[in-house]
mmCIF file of N, CA and C in Angstrom:
data_model
loop_
_atom_site.group_PDB
_atom_site.id
_atom_site.type_symbol
_atom_site.label_atom_id
_atom_site.label_comp_id
_atom_site.label_asym_id
_atom_site.label_seq_id
_atom_site.Cartn_x
_atom_site.Cartn_y
_atom_site.Cartn_z
ATOM 1 N N MET A 1 -2.069 -7.443 16.799
ATOM 2 C CA MET A 1 -0.736 -7.725 15.859
ATOM 3 C C MET A 1 -0.825 -6.930 14.323
ATOM 4 N N THR A 2 0.296 -6.506 14.482
ATOM 5 C CA THR A 2 0.768 -5.473 13.296
ATOM 6 C C THR A 2 1.655 -5.293 12.497
ATOM 7 N N LYS A 3 1.666 -5.059 11.006
ATOM 8 C CA LYS A 3 2.783 -5.807 10.532
ATOM 9 C C LYS A 3 3.217 -4.060 9.486
ATOM 10 N N VAL A 4 4.260 -4.212 9.429
ATOM 11 C CA VAL A 4 5.054 -2.553 9.258
ATOM 12 C C VAL A 4 6.023 -2.876 7.990
ATOM 13 N N LEU A 5 6.036 -2.246 6.945
ATOM 14 C CA LEU A 5 6.735 -2.561 5.810
ATOM 15 C C LEU A 5 7.183 -1.093 4.914
ATOM 16 N N ASN A 6 8.395 -0.922 4.009
ATOM 17 C CA ASN A 6 8.368 -0.004 3.725
ATOM 18 C C ASN A 6 8.304 0.124 2.146
ATOM 19 N N GLY A 7 8.101 1.185 1.406
ATOM 20 C CA GLY A 7 7.650 0.964 -0.051
ATOM 21 C C GLY A 7 7.397 2.962 -0.345
ATOM 22 N N GLY A 8 6.750 2.288 -1.768
ATOM 23 C CA GLY A 8 6.035 3.977 -1.978
ATOM 24 C C GLY A 8 4.804 3.883 -2.321
ATOM 25 N N LEU A 9 4.175 4.877 -2.698
ATOM 26 C CA LEU A 9 2.695 5.083 -2.198
ATOM 27 C C LEU A 9 1.889 5.932 -4.046
ATOM 28 N N VAL A 10 1.188 5.133 -4.251
ATOM 29 C CA VAL A 10 0.282 5.876 -5.437
ATOM 30 C C VAL A 10 -1.281 6.439 -4.905
ATOM 31 N N ARG A 11 -1.642 7.443 -4.673
ATOM 32 C CA ARG A 11 -2.970 7.652 -3.997
ATOM 33 C C ARG A 11 -3.835 7.945 -4.916
ATOM 34 N N PRO A 12 -4.998 7.172 -5.511
ATOM 35 C CA PRO A 12 -6.154 7.523 -6.436
ATOM 36 C C PRO A 12 -6.257 9.109 -7.010
ATOM 37 N N GLY A 13 -5.844 9.491 -7.743
ATOM 38 C CA GLY A 13 -6.056 11.073 -8.824
ATOM 39 C C GLY A 13 -5.460 12.374 -7.735
ATOM 40 N N VAL A 14 -4.600 11.999 -6.809
ATOM 41 C CA VAL A 14 -4.304 13.218 -5.526
ATOM 42 C C VAL A 14 -3.111 13.878 -6.075
ATOM 43 N N MET A 15 -2.319 12.756 -6.403
ATOM 44 C CA MET A 15 -0.507 13.791 -6.006
ATOM 45 C C MET A 15 0.448 12.055 -7.278
ATOM 46 N N PRO A 16 1.047 12.911 -7.587
ATOM 47 C CA PRO A 16 2.475 11.793 -8.070
ATOM 48 C C PRO A 16 2.518 10.467 -6.839
ATOM 49 N N ARG A 17 3.222 9.801 -7.771
ATOM 50 C CA ARG A 17 3.954 8.761 -6.714
ATOM 51 C C ARG A 17 4.667 8.799 -6.252
ATOM 52 N N ILE A 18 5.264 8.292 -5.114
ATOM 53 C CA ILE A 18 6.368 8.525 -3.960
ATOM 54 C C ILE A 18 7.061 7.141 -4.575
ATOM 55 N N LEU A 19 7.860 6.965 -5.247
ATOM 56 C CA LEU A 19 8.596 6.008 -5.245
ATOM 57 C C LEU A 19 10.148 5.810 -4.331
ATOM 58 N N GLY A 20 10.118 4.389 -4.125
ATOM 59 C CA GLY A 20 11.085 4.485 -3.438
ATOM 60 C C GLY A 20 10.860 4.091 -1.837
ATOM 61 N N PRO A 21 11.566 3.556 -0.977
ATOM 62 C CA PRO A 21 11.171 3.168 0.716
ATOM 63 C C PRO A 21 10.878 4.539 1.386
ATOM 64 N N TRP A 22 10.465 5.474 0.977
ATOM 65 C CA TRP A 22 9.855 6.751 1.390
ATOM 66 C C TRP A 22 8.584 6.430 2.474
ATOM 67 N N VAL A 23 7.651 5.791 2.004
ATOM 68 C CA VAL A 23 6.924 5.784 2.849
ATOM 69 C C VAL A 23 6.430 4.033 3.694
ATOM 70 N N VAL A 24 6.515 4.264 5.059
ATOM 71 C CA VAL A 24 6.288 2.996 5.617
ATOM 72 C C VAL A 24 4.309 2.457 5.568
ATOM 73 N N LEU A 25 4.134 1.534 5.583
ATOM 74 C CA LEU A 25 2.617 1.098 5.567
ATOM 75 C C LEU A 25 3.010 0.059 6.625
ATOM 76 N N THR A 26 1.754 0.597 7.627
ATOM 77 C CA THR A 26 1.642 0.172 8.966
ATOM 78 C C THR A 26 0.365 -0.783 8.457
ATOM 79 N N ILE A 27 0.374 -2.326 8.913
ATOM 80 C CA ILE A 27 -1.109 -2.894 8.461
ATOM 81 C C ILE A 27 -1.387 -3.347 9.670
ATOM 82 N N GLU A 28 -2.824 -2.960 10.338
ATOM 83 C CA GLU A 28 -3.467 -3.324 11.321
ATOM 84 C C GLU A 28 -4.638 -4.341 10.809
ATOM 85 N N PRO A 29 -5.302 -4.958 11.975
ATOM 86 C CA PRO A 29 -6.684 -5.576 11.628
ATOM 87 C C PRO A 29 -7.749 -4.551 11.400
ATOM 88 N N SER A 30 -7.344 -3.335 12.126
ATOM 89 C CA SER A 30 -8.793 -2.375 11.938
ATOM 90 C C SER A 30 -8.555 -1.581 11.012
ATOM 91 N N HIS A 31 -7.275 -0.670 10.142
ATOM 92 C CA HIS A 31 -7.046 -0.031 9.478
ATOM 93 C C HIS A 31 -5.207 -0.470 8.482
ATOM 94 N N LEU A 32 -5.490 0.417 7.945
ATOM 95 C CA LEU A 32 -4.111 0.434 6.768
ATOM 96 C C LEU A 32 -3.790 1.803 7.115
ATOM 97 N N GLU A 33 -1.960 1.882 7.576
ATOM 98 C CA GLU A 33 -1.977 3.691 7.826
ATOM 99 C C GLU A 33 -0.682 3.789 6.786
ATOM 100 N N PHE A 34 -0.464 5.044 5.507
ATOM 101 C CA PHE A 34 0.776 4.998 5.011
ATOM 102 C C PHE A 34 1.043 6.335 5.413
ATOM 103 N N ARG A 35 2.449 6.771 5.796
ATOM 104 C CA ARG A 35 2.952 7.272 6.408
ATOM 105 C C ARG A 35 4.345 7.744 5.845
ATOM 106 N N MET A 36 4.796 9.125 5.527
ATOM 107 C CA MET A 36 6.294 8.967 5.493
ATOM 108 C C MET A 36 6.916 8.568 6.717
ATOM 109 N N ARG A 37 8.705 7.850 5.936
ATOM 110 C CA ARG A 37 9.223 7.157 6.308
ATOM 111 C C ARG A 37 10.517 8.489 7.570
ATOM 112 N N PHE A 38 10.578 10.045 6.886
ATOM 113 C CA PHE A 38 11.432 10.493 7.832
ATOM 114 C C PHE A 38 10.594 11.318 8.163
ATOM 115 N N ARG A 39 10.455 12.126 9.435
ATOM 116 C CA ARG A 39 9.847 13.349 10.076
ATOM 117 C C ARG A 39 9.921 14.319 9.272
ATOM 118 N N TRP A 40 10.645 14.793 8.759
ATOM 119 C CA TRP A 40 10.290 16.202 8.325
ATOM 120 C C TRP A 40 9.948 16.286 7.116
ATOM 121 N N LEU A 41 9.589 15.106 6.176
ATOM 122 C CA LEU A 41 8.479 14.949 5.163
ATOM 123 C C LEU A 41 7.389 14.425 5.157
ATOM 124 N N SER A 42 6.912 14.098 6.853
ATOM 125 C CA SER A 42 6.032 13.516 7.444
ATOM 126 C C SER A 42 5.129 14.967 7.963
ATOM 127 N N ARG A 43 5.871 15.889 7.873
ATOM 128 C CA ARG A 43 5.405 17.147 8.723
ATOM 129 C C ARG A 43 4.385 17.854 7.645
ATOM 130 N N CYS A 44 4.928 18.025 6.113
ATOM 131 C CA CYS A 44 3.859 18.228 4.419
ATOM 132 C C CYS A 44 3.191 17.315 4.560
ATOM 133 N N PHE A 45 3.186 15.815 4.399
ATOM 134 C CA PHE A 45 2.421 15.095 3.742
ATOM 135 C C PHE A 45 2.357 14.093 4.910
ATOM 136 N N GLY A 46 0.847 13.589 4.643
ATOM 137 C CA GLY A 46 -0.044 12.407 5.449
ATOM 138 C C GLY A 46 0.052 12.446 6.764
ATOM 139 N N PRO A 47 -0.098 11.622 7.229
ATOM 140 C CA PRO A 47 -0.634 10.222 6.783
ATOM 141 C C PRO A 47 -1.947 10.089 6.410
ATOM 142 N N TRP A 48 -2.029 8.662 5.481
ATOM 143 C CA TRP A 48 -3.464 8.705 4.958
ATOM 144 C C TRP A 48 -3.654 7.465 5.875
ATOM 145 N N ARG A 49 -4.740 7.405 5.900
ATOM 146 C CA ARG A 49 -5.442 6.206 6.775
ATOM 147 C C ARG A 49 -6.693 5.834 5.888
ATOM 148 N N LEU A 50 -6.744 4.063 5.793
ATOM 149 C CA LEU A 50 -7.963 3.548 4.991
ATOM 150 C C LEU A 50 -8.673 2.340 6.414
ATOM 151 N N GLU A 51 -9.765 2.454 6.297
ATOM 152 C CA GLU A 51 -10.486 1.489 7.478
ATOM 153 C C GLU A 51 -10.467 0.691 6.889
ATOM 154 N N ARG A 52 -10.366 -1.157 7.566
ATOM 155 C CA ARG A 52 -10.697 -2.239 7.401
ATOM 156 C C ARG A 52 -12.252 -2.356 6.427
ATOM 157 N N SER A 53 -13.106 -1.499 7.086
ATOM 158 C CA SER A 53 -14.545 -1.775 6.187
ATOM 159 C C SER A 53 -14.498 -0.907 5.055
ATOM 160 N N VAL A 54 -13.760 -0.460 4.432
ATOM 161 C CA VAL A 54 -13.828 -0.075 3.163
ATOM 162 C C VAL A 54 -13.214 -0.818 2.174
ATOM 163 N N ILE A 55 -12.161 -1.400 2.865
ATOM 164 C CA ILE A 55 -11.091 -1.901 1.632
ATOM 165 C C ILE A 55 -11.976 -3.604 1.019
ATOM 166 N N ARG A 56 -12.632 -3.169 -0.555
ATOM 167 C CA ARG A 56 -12.814 -4.199 -0.717
ATOM 168 C C ARG A 56 -12.410 -5.659 -1.573
ATOM 169 N N ALA A 57 -10.905 -5.220 -2.035
ATOM 170 C CA ALA A 57 -9.768 -6.038 -2.125
ATOM 171 C C ALA A 57 -8.455 -5.482 -2.329
ATOM 172 N N VAL A 58 -7.751 -7.191 -1.649
ATOM 173 C CA VAL A 58 -6.142 -6.372 -2.006
ATOM 174 C C VAL A 58 -5.786 -7.494 -2.842
ATOM 175 N N TYR A 59 -5.038 -7.172 -3.997
ATOM 176 C CA TYR A 59 -4.274 -7.854 -5.288
ATOM 177 C C TYR A 59 -3.085 -7.221 -6.050
ATOM 178 N N PRO A 60 -2.290 -8.149 -6.300
ATOM 179 C CA PRO A 60 -0.787 -7.499 -6.852
ATOM 180 C C PRO A 60 -1.242 -6.585 -8.187
ATOM 181 N N GLY A 61 -0.329 -5.950 -8.289
ATOM 182 C CA GLY A 61 -0.745 -5.082 -9.717
ATOM 183 C C GLY A 61 0.570 -6.023 -10.905
ATOM 184 N N ARG A 62 0.398 -5.530 -12.090
ATOM 185 C CA ARG A 62 1.257 -6.309 -13.084
ATOM 186 C C ARG A 62 2.499 -5.933 -12.463
ATOM 187 N N MET A 63 3.661 -7.023 -12.763
ATOM 188 C CA MET A 63 5.160 -6.831 -12.526
ATOM 189 C C MET A 63 5.471 -6.411 -14.290
ATOM 190 N N HIS A 64 6.374 -5.830 -14.006
ATOM 191 C CA HIS A 64 7.116 -5.272 -15.271
ATOM 192 C C HIS A 64 8.824 -5.848 -15.302
ATOM 193 N N THR A 65 9.123 -6.041 -16.154
ATOM 194 C CA THR A 65 10.725 -6.849 -16.266
ATOM 195 C C THR A 65 11.669 -5.800 -16.055
ATOM 196 N N LEU A 66 11.720 -4.360 -16.433
ATOM 197 C CA LEU A 66 12.530 -3.580 -16.167
ATOM 198 C C LEU A 66 11.982 -2.452 -14.897
ATOM 199 N N ASP A 67 11.443 -2.824 -14.284
ATOM 200 C CA ASP A 67 10.734 -1.758 -13.008
ATOM 201 C C ASP A 67 11.106 -2.884 -11.731
ATOM 202 N N PRO A 68 11.657 -3.057 -10.604
ATOM 203 C CA PRO A 68 12.023 -3.578 -9.835
ATOM 204 C C PRO A 68 10.758 -3.825 -8.741
ATOM 205 N N TRP A 69 10.181 -2.325 -9.287
ATOM 206 C CA TRP A 69 9.206 -1.953 -7.907
ATOM 207 C C TRP A 69 7.688 -2.912 -8.109
ATOM 208 N N GLY A 70 7.289 -3.631 -7.261
ATOM 209 C CA GLY A 70 5.771 -4.432 -7.869
ATOM 210 C C GLY A 70 4.864 -3.490 -7.142
ATOM 211 N N ARG A 71 3.747 -3.817 -7.538
ATOM 212 C CA ARG A 71 2.583 -2.935 -6.693
ATOM 213 C C ARG A 71 1.485 -3.995 -6.212
ATOM 214 N N VAL A 72 1.074 -3.360 -5.005
ATOM 215 C CA VAL A 72 0.386 -3.958 -4.373
ATOM 216 C C VAL A 72 -0.937 -3.238 -4.279
ATOM 217 N N ASN A 73 -2.506 -3.595 -5.018
ATOM 218 C CA ASN A 73 -3.521 -2.525 -4.746
ATOM 219 C C ASN A 73 -4.420 -2.900 -3.827
ATOM 220 N N PHE A 74 -4.926 -1.697 -3.176
ATOM 221 C CA PHE A 74 -5.826 -1.638 -1.825
ATOM 222 C C PHE A 74 -7.130 -1.466 -3.007
ATOM 223 N N LEU A 75 -8.096 -1.854 -3.419
ATOM 224 C CA LEU A 75 -9.159 -1.191 -3.558
ATOM 225 C C LEU A 75 -10.630 -0.895 -2.327
ATOM 226 N N ALA A 76 -10.514 0.807 -2.509
ATOM 227 C CA ALA A 76 -11.272 1.072 -1.215
ATOM 228 C C ALA A 76 -12.612 1.340 -1.882
ATOM 229 N N GLU A 77 -13.304 1.915 -1.590
ATOM 230 C CA GLU A 77 -14.936 2.504 -1.871
ATOM 231 C C GLU A 77 -14.725 3.072 -3.110
ATOM 232 N N GLU A 78 -13.106 3.813 -3.888
ATOM 233 C CA GLU A 78 -13.579 4.722 -5.292
ATOM 234 C C GLU A 78 -12.857 3.429 -6.015
ATOM 235 N N ILE A 79 -13.029 4.287 -6.861
ATOM 236 C CA ILE A 79 -12.377 3.434 -8.279
ATOM 237 C C ILE A 79 -11.340 2.775 -8.341
ATOM 238 N N MET A 80 -10.593 3.904 -8.159
ATOM 239 C CA MET A 80 -9.032 3.257 -8.374
ATOM 240 C C MET A 80 -8.290 3.194 -7.133
ATOM 241 N N PRO A 81 -7.732 1.975 -7.264
ATOM 242 C CA PRO A 81 -7.378 1.747 -6.289
ATOM 243 C C PRO A 81 -6.301 2.518 -5.239
ATOM 244 N N TRP A 82 -5.817 2.551 -4.031
ATOM 245 C CA TRP A 82 -4.459 2.616 -3.959
ATOM 246 C C TRP A 82 -3.557 1.532 -3.882
ATOM 247 N N ALA A 83 -2.077 2.433 -4.188
ATOM 248 C CA ALA A 83 -0.824 1.088 -4.259
ATOM 249 C C ALA A 83 0.049 1.444 -3.720
ATOM 250 N N PHE A 84 0.614 0.108 -3.433
ATOM 251 C CA PHE A 84 1.994 0.428 -2.295
ATOM 252 C C PHE A 84 2.956 -0.387 -3.128
ATOM 253 N N LEU A 85 3.985 0.325 -3.710
ATOM 254 C CA LEU A 85 5.262 -0.036 -4.428
ATOM 255 C C LEU A 85 6.218 -0.391 -3.263
ATOM 256 N N THR A 86 6.542 -1.529 -3.856
ATOM 257 C CA THR A 86 7.448 -2.935 -2.943
ATOM 258 C C THR A 86 8.178 -3.688 -4.120
ATOM 259 N N GLN A 87 9.139 -4.153 -3.630
ATOM 260 C CA GLN A 87 10.387 -4.836 -4.056
ATOM 261 C C GLN A 87 9.730 -6.614 -3.735
ATOM 262 N N TRP A 88 9.040 -6.790 -2.843
ATOM 263 C CA TRP A 88 8.383 -7.613 -2.003
ATOM 264 C C TRP A 88 7.062 -7.893 -2.272
ATOM 265 N N PRO A 89 5.930 -7.734 -3.351
ATOM 266 C CA PRO A 89 4.878 -7.804 -3.058
ATOM 267 C C PRO A 89 3.921 -8.545 -2.074
ATOM 268 N N PHE A 90 4.850 -9.778 -2.639
ATOM 269 C CA PHE A 90 3.791 -11.106 -1.879
ATOM 270 C C PHE A 90 4.079 -10.858 -0.487
ATOM 271 N N ASP A 91 4.803 -10.363 -0.207
ATOM 272 C CA ASP A 91 5.602 -10.360 1.285
ATOM 273 C C ASP A 91 4.065 -9.547 1.987
ATOM 274 N N VAL A 92 3.683 -8.453 0.905
ATOM 275 C CA VAL A 92 2.509 -7.421 1.810
ATOM 276 C C VAL A 92 1.335 -8.185 1.814
ATOM 277 N N LEU A 93 1.256 -8.835 0.870
ATOM 278 C CA LEU A 93 0.250 -9.757 0.282
ATOM 279 C C LEU A 93 -0.399 -10.904 1.460
ATOM 280 N N ASP A 94 0.803 -11.635 1.949
ATOM 281 C CA ASP A 94 0.720 -12.359 2.949
ATOM 282 C C ASP A 94 0.259 -11.631 4.268
ATOM 283 N N ALA A 95 0.930 -10.575 4.361
ATOM 284 C CA ALA A 95 0.693 -10.362 6.049
ATOM 285 C C ALA A 95 -0.942 -9.785 5.921
ATOM 286 N N ALA A 96 -1.026 -8.822 4.916
ATOM 287 C CA ALA A 96 -2.742 -8.871 4.567
ATOM 288 C C ALA A 96 -3.559 -9.419 4.758
ATOM 289 N N LYS A 97 -3.309 -10.624 4.339
ATOM 290 C CA LYS A 97 -4.053 -11.824 4.325
ATOM 291 C C LYS A 97 -3.977 -12.241 5.820
ATOM 292 N N GLU A 98 -3.107 -12.610 6.500
ATOM 293 C CA GLU A 98 -3.011 -12.961 7.989
ATOM 294 C C GLU A 98 -3.577 -12.866 9.013
ATOM 295 N N LEU A 99 -4.104 -10.810 8.308
ATOM 296 C CA LEU A 99 -4.397 -9.935 9.270
ATOM 297 C C LEU A 99 -6.226 -9.788 8.847
ATOM 298 N N GLY A 100 -6.461 -10.864 7.453
ATOM 299 C CA GLY A 100 -7.962 -10.868 7.638
ATOM 300 C C GLY A 100 -8.533 -9.827 6.530
ATOM 301 N N TYR A 101 -7.752 -9.726 5.878
ATOM 302 C CA TYR A 101 -7.888 -8.469 4.745
ATOM 303 C C TYR A 101 -8.025 -9.311 3.402
ATOM 304 N N PRO A 102 -9.267 -9.407 2.547
ATOM 305 C CA PRO A 102 -9.821 -9.760 1.389
ATOM 306 C C PRO A 102 -8.738 -9.937 0.291
ATOM 307 N N VAL A 103 -7.880 -10.595 0.370
ATOM 308 C CA VAL A 103 -6.247 -11.124 -0.745
ATOM 309 C C VAL A 103 -6.647 -11.433 -1.794
ATOM 310 N N GLN A 104 -6.380 -11.619 -2.881
ATOM 311 C CA GLN A 104 -6.402 -12.136 -4.128
ATOM 312 C C GLN A 104 -5.166 -12.169 -4.722
ATOM 313 N N TYR A 105 -4.770 -13.530 -5.197
ATOM 314 C CA TYR A 105 -3.628 -13.446 -5.774
ATOM 315 C C TYR A 105 -3.492 -13.245 -7.162
ATOM 316 N N ASP A 106 -4.392 -12.855 -7.866
ATOM 317 C CA ASP A 106 -3.745 -12.655 -9.141
ATOM 318 C C ASP A 106 -4.881 -11.259 -9.361
ATOM 319 N N ASP A 107 -4.810 -10.856 -10.836
ATOM 320 C CA ASP A 107 -5.145 -9.474 -10.330
ATOM 321 C C ASP A 107 -6.455 -9.133 -11.069
ATOM 322 N N ARG A 108 -7.331 -9.899 -10.641
ATOM 323 C CA ARG A 108 -8.947 -9.608 -11.561
ATOM 324 C C ARG A 108 -9.591 -9.507 -10.185
ATOM 325 N N ILE A 109 -10.372 -8.101 -10.153
ATOM 326 C CA ILE A 109 -11.014 -7.330 -9.547
ATOM 327 C C ILE A 109 -12.600 -8.453 -9.051
ATOM 328 N N PRO A 110 -13.266 -8.156 -8.008
ATOM 329 C CA PRO A 110 -14.700 -9.124 -7.501
ATOM 330 C C PRO A 110 -15.636 -8.075 -8.165
#
């Protein structure tokens, strides 16, 4: 089973955030894949892949009143999480939980 969602991306310490629905997140039981939504952008950027075995936690970021884009953080082996920016963060969390990822619905890290 595969879940496909559109949103933005913040990679830890590498590049600035990509806002808007420019990134496609594909959640599979074995891995996560972030890729650019448009082919001409995907020639220059991505795809980025996180294996399921390195993901320690999936949790929501803090919501801001003036920012409609919520964050879903994927904490891998690094200290800083990968963040997927979306208008429906709980849909992403539910899809990840359904596929067996360690989801926490509060923002405390294990």
